[in-house]
Coordinates of C-alpha atoms in Angstrom, one line a residue:
M1 CA -46.5 -6.2 -7.1
E2 CA -45.4 -9.9 -8.1
Q3 CA -42.3 -10.2 -9.0
P4 CA -42.1 -11.5 -12.7
E5 CA -41.2 -15.0 -12.6
R6 CA -36.9 -15.5 -14.0
P7 CA -36.8 -18.2 -17.2
P8 CA -34.4 -21.1 -15.6
Y9 CA -31.1 -20.7 -17.1
T10 CA -29.8 -22.7 -19.9
I11 CA -26.4 -24.7 -20.6
E12 CA -26.1 -21.8 -23.3
D13 CA -26.3 -19.5 -20.2
Y14 CA -23.7 -21.5 -18.6
G15 CA -21.5 -22.0 -21.8
F16 CA -20.8 -18.3 -22.2
G17 CA -20.4 -17.6 -18.4
V18 CA -17.5 -19.9 -19.0
L19 CA -16.7 -18.2 -21.8
V20 CA -16.2 -14.9 -20.6
I21 CA -14.3 -16.0 -17.4
L22 CA -11.7 -17.7 -19.6
V23 CA -11.8 -14.9 -22.1
T24 CA -10.9 -12.4 -18.6
A25 CA -8.3 -15.3 -17.1
A26 CA -6.5 -14.9 -20.2
F27 CA -6.1 -10.7 -20.7
A28 CA -5.4 -11.3 -16.8
W29 CA -2.8 -13.5 -18.1
L30 CA -2.2 -11.2 -21.2
L31 CA -1.6 -7.5 -18.5
L32 CA 1.4 -10.0 -16.3
P33 CA 4.4 -8.4 -17.4
Y34 CA 2.9 -5.3 -17.2
F35 CA 1.0 -5.6 -13.7
G36 CA 3.0 -3.4 -11.6
A37 CA 2.2 0.0 -14.3
V38 CA -1.0 -0.8 -14.3
L39 CA -1.6 -1.6 -10.5
W40 CA 0.0 2.1 -10.1
G41 CA -2.0 4.1 -13.0
V42 CA -5.0 2.5 -11.5
V43 CA -4.4 3.8 -7.8
A44 CA -2.6 6.9 -9.5
A45 CA -6.5 7.5 -11.3
I46 CA -8.4 6.3 -8.4
L47 CA -6.6 9.0 -5.6
F48 CA -6.3 12.0 -8.7
Q49 CA -9.2 12.0 -10.4
P50 CA -11.6 13.7 -8.4
L51 CA -9.0 16.4 -8.6
T52 CA -8.5 15.8 -11.9
A53 CA -12.7 16.6 -11.9
R54 CA -12.7 19.4 -10.4
L55 CA -9.4 21.0 -12.3
A56 CA -11.5 20.4 -15.4
T57 CA -14.8 22.2 -14.7
H58 CA -12.2 25.5 -13.7
L59 CA -10.8 24.9 -16.7
G60 CA -14.5 24.9 -18.9
G61 CA -14.7 22.0 -18.9
R62 CA -11.5 20.4 -20.7
K63 CA -11.1 16.9 -19.7
N64 CA -7.6 16.6 -21.9
L65 CA -6.2 19.7 -20.5
A66 CA -6.5 18.8 -17.0
A67 CA -5.7 15.6 -17.5
G68 CA -2.4 16.6 -19.2
L69 CA -2.1 19.3 -16.7
M70 CA -2.1 16.7 -13.8
L71 CA -0.2 13.7 -15.5
L72 CA 2.7 16.5 -15.4
M73 CA 2.2 17.2 -11.5
L74 CA 2.4 13.4 -11.2
L75 CA 5.6 13.4 -13.0
A76 CA 6.8 16.7 -11.4
I77 CA 6.2 15.5 -7.2
F78 CA 6.6 12.0 -7.7
I79 CA 8.1 10.3 -10.1
I80 CA 11.0 12.0 -11.3
P81 CA 12.1 12.3 -7.6
T82 CA 11.4 8.7 -7.0
L83 CA 14.1 8.1 -9.8
L84 CA 16.6 10.5 -8.3
L85 CA 16.1 8.8 -5.0
G86 CA 17.0 5.2 -6.3
A87 CA 20.1 6.4 -9.0
S88 CA 21.0 8.1 -5.5
L89 CA 20.9 5.0 -3.3
V90 CA 22.5 2.9 -6.5
Q91 CA 25.3 4.7 -5.6
E92 CA 25.4 5.0 -1.7
V93 CA 24.7 1.1 -1.5
S94 CA 28.0 0.7 -3.7
T95 CA 30.3 3.1 -2.5
I96 CA 29.1 1.2 1.1
Y97 CA 29.9 -2.3 -0.4
E98 CA 33.5 -0.9 -1.7
K99 CA 34.2 0.6 2.0
V100 CA 33.2 -3.4 3.3
R101 CA 34.8 -4.9 0.7
D102 CA 38.0 -2.8 1.3
G103 CA 37.7 -2.9 4.5
Q104 CA 37.5 1.3 5.7
I105 CA 34.2 -0.2 7.2
N106 CA 35.4 -3.0 9.5
V107 CA 32.3 -4.4 10.6
P108 CA 34.1 -7.0 12.8
H109 CA 35.7 -4.5 15.0
M110 CA 32.6 -2.9 15.4
L111 CA 31.3 -6.0 16.8
E112 CA 34.0 -6.4 19.1
Q113 CA 33.6 -3.0 19.9
F114 CA 30.3 -3.8 20.5
R115 CA 30.9 -6.8 22.8
A116 CA 33.6 -4.5 25.0
A117 CA 30.9 -2.5 26.0
L118 CA 28.7 -5.5 26.8
P119 CA 27.7 -5.7 30.7
D120 CA 28.9 -9.0 32.5
S121 CA 25.2 -10.1 32.8
L122 CA 24.9 -10.0 29.2
E123 CA 28.4 -12.0 28.7
R124 CA 27.3 -14.1 31.0
M125 CA 24.0 -14.9 29.7
I126 CA 25.8 -15.3 25.7
D127 CA 28.3 -18.4 27.6
R128 CA 25.2 -20.4 28.7
Y129 CA 24.3 -20.3 25.4
G130 CA 27.2 -21.6 23.8
L131 CA 27.7 -18.0 22.1
T132 CA 31.2 -18.2 23.0
D133 CA 33.0 -18.3 19.6
F134 CA 32.4 -15.2 19.3
E135 CA 35.5 -14.7 16.6
N136 CA 33.4 -17.1 14.2
L137 CA 29.9 -14.8 15.2
R138 CA 31.7 -12.0 13.6
R139 CA 33.0 -13.3 10.6
Q140 CA 29.6 -14.8 9.6
F141 CA 27.9 -12.0 10.4
G142 CA 30.6 -9.4 8.8
A143 CA 30.0 -11.7 5.9
G144 CA 26.6 -11.4 6.0
I145 CA 26.2 -7.8 5.3
A146 CA 29.1 -7.5 2.6
N147 CA 26.6 -10.2 0.9
G148 CA 23.4 -8.4 1.5
L149 CA 25.4 -4.9 0.6
Q150 CA 26.5 -6.6 -2.5
G151 CA 23.1 -8.5 -3.3
L152 CA 21.4 -4.8 -2.9
A153 CA 23.9 -3.2 -4.8
A154 CA 23.2 -6.0 -7.7
R155 CA 19.8 -5.8 -7.9
L156 CA 19.3 -1.9 -7.7
L157 CA 21.9 -1.9 -10.7
S158 CA 19.6 -5.1 -12.8
V159 CA 17.0 -2.5 -12.1
G160 CA 19.0 0.3 -14.1
Q161 CA 20.3 -2.4 -16.5
G162 CA 16.7 -3.3 -17.8
A163 CA 16.5 0.5 -18.5
L164 CA 14.3 -0.5 -21.4
S165 CA 11.8 -2.6 -20.2
F166 CA 11.4 -0.1 -17.1
L167 CA 10.6 2.7 -19.7
A168 CA 8.4 1.0 -21.6
A169 CA 6.9 0.1 -18.1
L170 CA 6.4 4.2 -17.0
G171 CA 5.3 4.6 -20.2
V172 CA 2.5 2.2 -19.9
M173 CA 1.7 3.8 -16.3
L174 CA 1.2 7.5 -17.2
Y175 CA -0.6 5.7 -20.6
L176 CA -2.8 4.2 -18.7
T177 CA -3.4 7.0 -16.1
F178 CA -3.8 10.2 -18.4
F179 CA -6.8 8.3 -19.9
L180 CA -8.5 6.7 -16.3
L181 CA -7.8 10.5 -14.9
R182 CA -9.9 12.1 -17.8
D183 CA -12.7 9.2 -18.4
G184 CA -12.7 7.4 -14.8
D185 CA -16.0 7.9 -14.1
R186 CA -17.4 6.6 -17.6
Y187 CA -14.8 3.2 -17.0
G188 CA -15.8 3.1 -13.8
A189 CA -19.4 3.5 -14.9
L190 CA -19.1 0.3 -17.3
I191 CA -16.9 -1.6 -14.8
R192 CA -19.9 -1.5 -12.5
D193 CA -22.8 -2.2 -14.8
A194 CA -20.8 -5.3 -16.3
M195 CA -20.5 -6.5 -12.7
P196 CA -22.7 -9.9 -11.7
L197 CA -23.7 -8.6 -8.4
R198 CA -27.1 -6.5 -7.3
P199 CA -26.7 -3.4 -7.4
H200 CA -26.7 -2.4 -3.5
L201 CA -23.8 -5.0 -3.1
R202 CA -22.2 -3.8 -6.2
D203 CA -22.2 -0.1 -5.0
R204 CA -20.9 -1.1 -1.3
L205 CA -18.2 -3.3 -2.7
V206 CA -16.8 -0.8 -5.4
S207 CA -16.9 2.2 -2.7
N208 CA -15.1 0.3 -0.5
F209 CA -12.7 -0.6 -2.6
I210 CA -11.8 3.1 -3.5
V211 CA -11.8 3.9 0.0
V212 CA -9.2 1.1 0.3
V213 CA -6.4 1.8 -2.3
R214 CA -7.1 6.2 -1.0
A215 CA -6.9 4.6 2.4
T216 CA -4.1 2.3 2.3
M217 CA -2.4 5.0 0.0
K218 CA -2.4 8.0 2.3
G219 CA -1.8 6.1 5.1
T220 CA 0.8 3.7 3.8
V221 CA 3.0 5.9 1.8
V222 CA 2.4 9.2 3.0
V223 CA 3.4 8.0 6.8
A224 CA 5.9 6.2 5.0
V225 CA 7.8 8.8 2.7
A226 CA 7.4 11.3 6.0
Q227 CA 9.1 8.7 8.4
G228 CA 12.3 8.0 5.8
V229 CA 13.0 11.6 4.9
V230 CA 12.6 12.8 9.1
G231 CA 15.1 9.7 9.7
G232 CA 17.8 9.8 7.3
T233 CA 18.1 13.5 8.0
I234 CA 18.3 12.7 12.0
F235 CA 20.8 9.9 10.7
S236 CA 22.6 12.6 8.6
L237 CA 23.0 15.1 11.7
L238 CA 24.5 12.5 14.1
G239 CA 27.4 11.7 11.2
I240 CA 25.8 8.1 10.7
E241 CA 27.1 6.4 7.5
G242 CA 24.6 5.9 4.8
S243 CA 22.0 8.0 6.0
L244 CA 20.0 8.0 2.6
L245 CA 20.4 3.8 2.8
W246 CA 19.1 3.7 6.3
G247 CA 16.6 6.1 6.2
V248 CA 14.8 4.4 2.2
M249 CA 15.4 1.4 5.1
M250 CA 13.3 3.2 7.8
G251 CA 10.5 4.4 5.0
F252 CA 10.3 0.6 4.3
F253 CA 9.8 -1.0 7.6
S254 CA 6.7 1.5 8.5
L255 CA 4.6 -0.1 6.1
L256 CA 5.0 -3.0 9.0
P257 CA 2.6 -2.2 12.1
A258 CA 3.6 -2.3 15.3
V259 CA 7.4 -2.8 15.1
G260 CA 7.8 -0.4 12.1
T261 CA 10.9 1.8 11.8
G262 CA 12.2 0.7 15.3
L263 CA 13.6 -2.3 13.5
V264 CA 16.4 -0.1 11.9
W265 CA 17.1 2.9 14.7
V266 CA 17.1 1.0 18.1
P267 CA 20.0 -1.3 16.7
M268 CA 21.6 1.8 15.7
A269 CA 21.1 3.5 18.8
G270 CA 22.1 0.3 21.3
Y271 CA 25.1 0.3 18.6
L272 CA 26.1 3.8 19.8
F273 CA 25.7 3.4 23.3
A274 CA 27.7 0.4 23.5
T275 CA 30.5 2.1 21.8
G276 CA 30.5 5.4 24.2
Q277 CA 28.7 7.4 21.5
V278 CA 26.3 7.9 24.6
W279 CA 25.2 11.4 23.2
Q280 CA 24.8 10.7 19.9
G281 CA 22.5 7.0 20.6
A282 CA 20.5 9.6 23.6
V283 CA 19.5 12.1 20.8
L284 CA 18.5 9.0 18.2
A285 CA 17.1 6.9 21.0
F286 CA 14.9 10.5 21.9
C287 CA 13.8 10.7 18.0
G288 CA 13.4 7.4 17.6
M289 CA 10.3 7.4 20.0
F290 CA 9.3 10.4 20.1
I291 CA 9.3 12.1 16.9
I292 CA 9.8 9.3 14.4
G293 CA 7.7 6.9 16.1
M294 CA 4.9 9.5 16.4
I295 CA 5.1 10.7 12.6
D296 CA 2.7 7.2 12.3
N297 CA 0.3 7.6 15.5
I298 CA -0.1 11.4 14.2
L299 CA -0.7 11.4 10.6
R300 CA -2.0 7.6 9.9
P301 CA -5.4 8.4 11.9
I302 CA -5.5 11.5 10.3
L303 CA -5.0 10.6 6.8
V304 CA -6.9 7.3 6.7
G305 CA -9.6 8.4 10.1
R306 CA -11.1 5.2 12.1
D307 CA -14.0 3.8 9.5
T308 CA -11.2 1.8 7.5
R309 CA -8.7 1.1 9.6
M310 CA -8.1 -2.6 10.3
P311 CA -6.8 -4.4 13.0
D312 CA -3.1 -4.4 12.8
F313 CA -2.7 -7.8 13.3
V314 CA -4.4 -8.2 9.4
V315 CA -2.2 -5.2 7.9
L316 CA 0.9 -7.0 9.4
I317 CA -0.1 -10.0 8.4
A318 CA -1.8 -9.1 4.8
T319 CA 1.6 -6.5 4.1
L320 CA 4.7 -9.3 4.8
A321 CA 1.9 -12.0 2.3
G322 CA 1.6 -9.5 -0.1
L323 CA 5.3 -8.2 -0.7
Q324 CA 6.1 -12.0 -0.7
I325 CA 3.9 -13.0 -3.6
F326 CA 3.9 -9.5 -5.8
G327 CA 6.9 -7.4 -4.5
L328 CA 7.0 -4.2 -3.9
N329 CA 3.8 -3.9 -5.2
G330 CA 2.4 -6.0 -1.9
F331 CA 2.3 -3.5 0.2
I332 CA -1.1 -2.2 -1.6
V333 CA -2.2 -5.5 -3.3
G334 CA -2.1 -6.9 0.3
P335 CA -3.9 -4.8 2.5
V336 CA -6.5 -4.7 -0.2
I337 CA -7.2 -7.7 -0.8
A338 CA -7.9 -7.9 3.6
A339 CA -9.9 -4.9 3.5
L340 CA -12.0 -6.5 0.3
F341 CA -12.0 -10.2 2.4
I342 CA -13.1 -8.6 5.7
A343 CA -16.1 -6.1 3.7
V344 CA -17.8 -9.1 1.9
W345 CA -17.8 -11.1 5.2
N346 CA -19.1 -7.8 6.5
L347 CA -21.5 -7.9 3.5
M348 CA -22.4 -11.7 4.1
R349 CA -23.4 -11.2 8.1
E350 CA -26.0 -8.0 6.9
I351 CA -27.4 -10.3 4.8
K352 CA -28.0 -12.7 7.4
N353 CA -29.3 -10.5 9.7
S354 CA -31.5 -8.9 7.1
D355 CA -35.0 -10.6 5.8
G356 CA -35.0 -7.8 3.2
L357 CA -31.7 -8.4 1.4
L358 CA -32.1 -12.4 1.3
E359 CA -35.2 -12.2 -1.4
P360 CA -33.5 -11.6 -4.4
D361 CA -34.1 -7.5 -5.3
A362 CA -36.3 -6.9 -2.6
I363 CA -35.1 -3.2 -2.6
D364 CA -36.0 -2.9 -5.9
I365 CA -39.6 -4.2 -5.7
E366 CA -40.1 -2.4 -2.0
E367 CA -39.4 1.1 -3.8
V368 CA -41.3 0.1 -7.0
E369 CA -44.3 -0.4 -4.8
V370 CA -44.3 2.3 -3.1
E371 CA -43.7 4.6 -6.5
E372 CA -46.8 2.7 -7.8
S373 CA -48.8 3.7 -4.9
Q374 CA -48.0 7.5 -4.8
A375 CA -48.8 6.8 -8.9
E376 CA -52.0 5.5 -8.0
S377 CA -53.2 8.8 -5.7
P378 CA -51.4 11.7 -6.9
S379 CA -54.2 14.5 -5.1
S380 CA -53.1 12.7 -1.4
E381 CA -50.2 14.9 -0.9
A382 CA -51.7 18.1 -2.3
E383 CA -54.7 16.9 0.1
V384 CA -53.1 17.2 2.8
A385 CA -50.8 20.3 2.2
A386 CA -54.4 22.5 2.1
H387 CA -56.0 20.3 5.2
P388 CA -53.3 20.1 7.6
S389 CA -54.9 17.9 10.7

């Protein structure tokens, strides 16, 4: 069967293409103030839409009820606990900052204790590199800690002061999530049909996008929450000041592969050893290596699997770049963009190595030819069944 010739593109066609791009860019610019709300709404729908569909089936096809129940579940399990955690974190950071400012937590004295416990070899190394002005170093480091806590407290308080915009963003996210949970399949089909890609490439990319988002959320957020909760609990049991803050920091740093939570518990364990709190330092080092660190090694392969696992250096660079560009939302956006980059170039490699995919609509043409050949000989299968060889 010969492929029908396509009419040549005209100036009107190119003009319409430019119009589509401009209107899409304008709509994206319009959504920028609520980028985070839209992003989290889409992510929540991608994660929980299959569960919502199954719930709707058990409820006799009542999609509104199923989506409403799922939204209530998200509020009870994720959103309300996150808001309570944020309020507690604001209070704890403010309390620690007040203690540092009033001298109840004497950071320079802690550094002096640490230096006094160092072995002679490390002290000679400090002298060799010209770090002899330890008093100045203590003042600078102590001031840096205080300024950092002050900045963190101010940032957290600014979030609370912007309660109106926060509530508006939360409302947009919940509103969008409800409709995406209810009609996600229909909206997804409309977007797939409108994408200017060949069907087999389009379906591969959409499928890869959904898999990557689910893998990123399961393998990143769940692991971060688990490591933060376990790490904060261990710090609290050891009597370390600010265990909630340290737990949140461990959860945040767990987003970085390779180093992760070690950026928090390793220096703290070293400080405990250096200041004579040997058993606390030993317990923290043991728990850090064999409990906090192993959470990532155990949970991530179970939740993510090996099919969507990217190289650690790609995840690290994409996460850091995403956080730099998009803020907190970047820990999703960065790895997703990196995964789609890899998926697109994998498809390009497959296209180059496959003669069939290089021809336009080759797969569709072959399927049509097979169907026509079967239609021309409708009795062939019956004849074979009646007279097997």
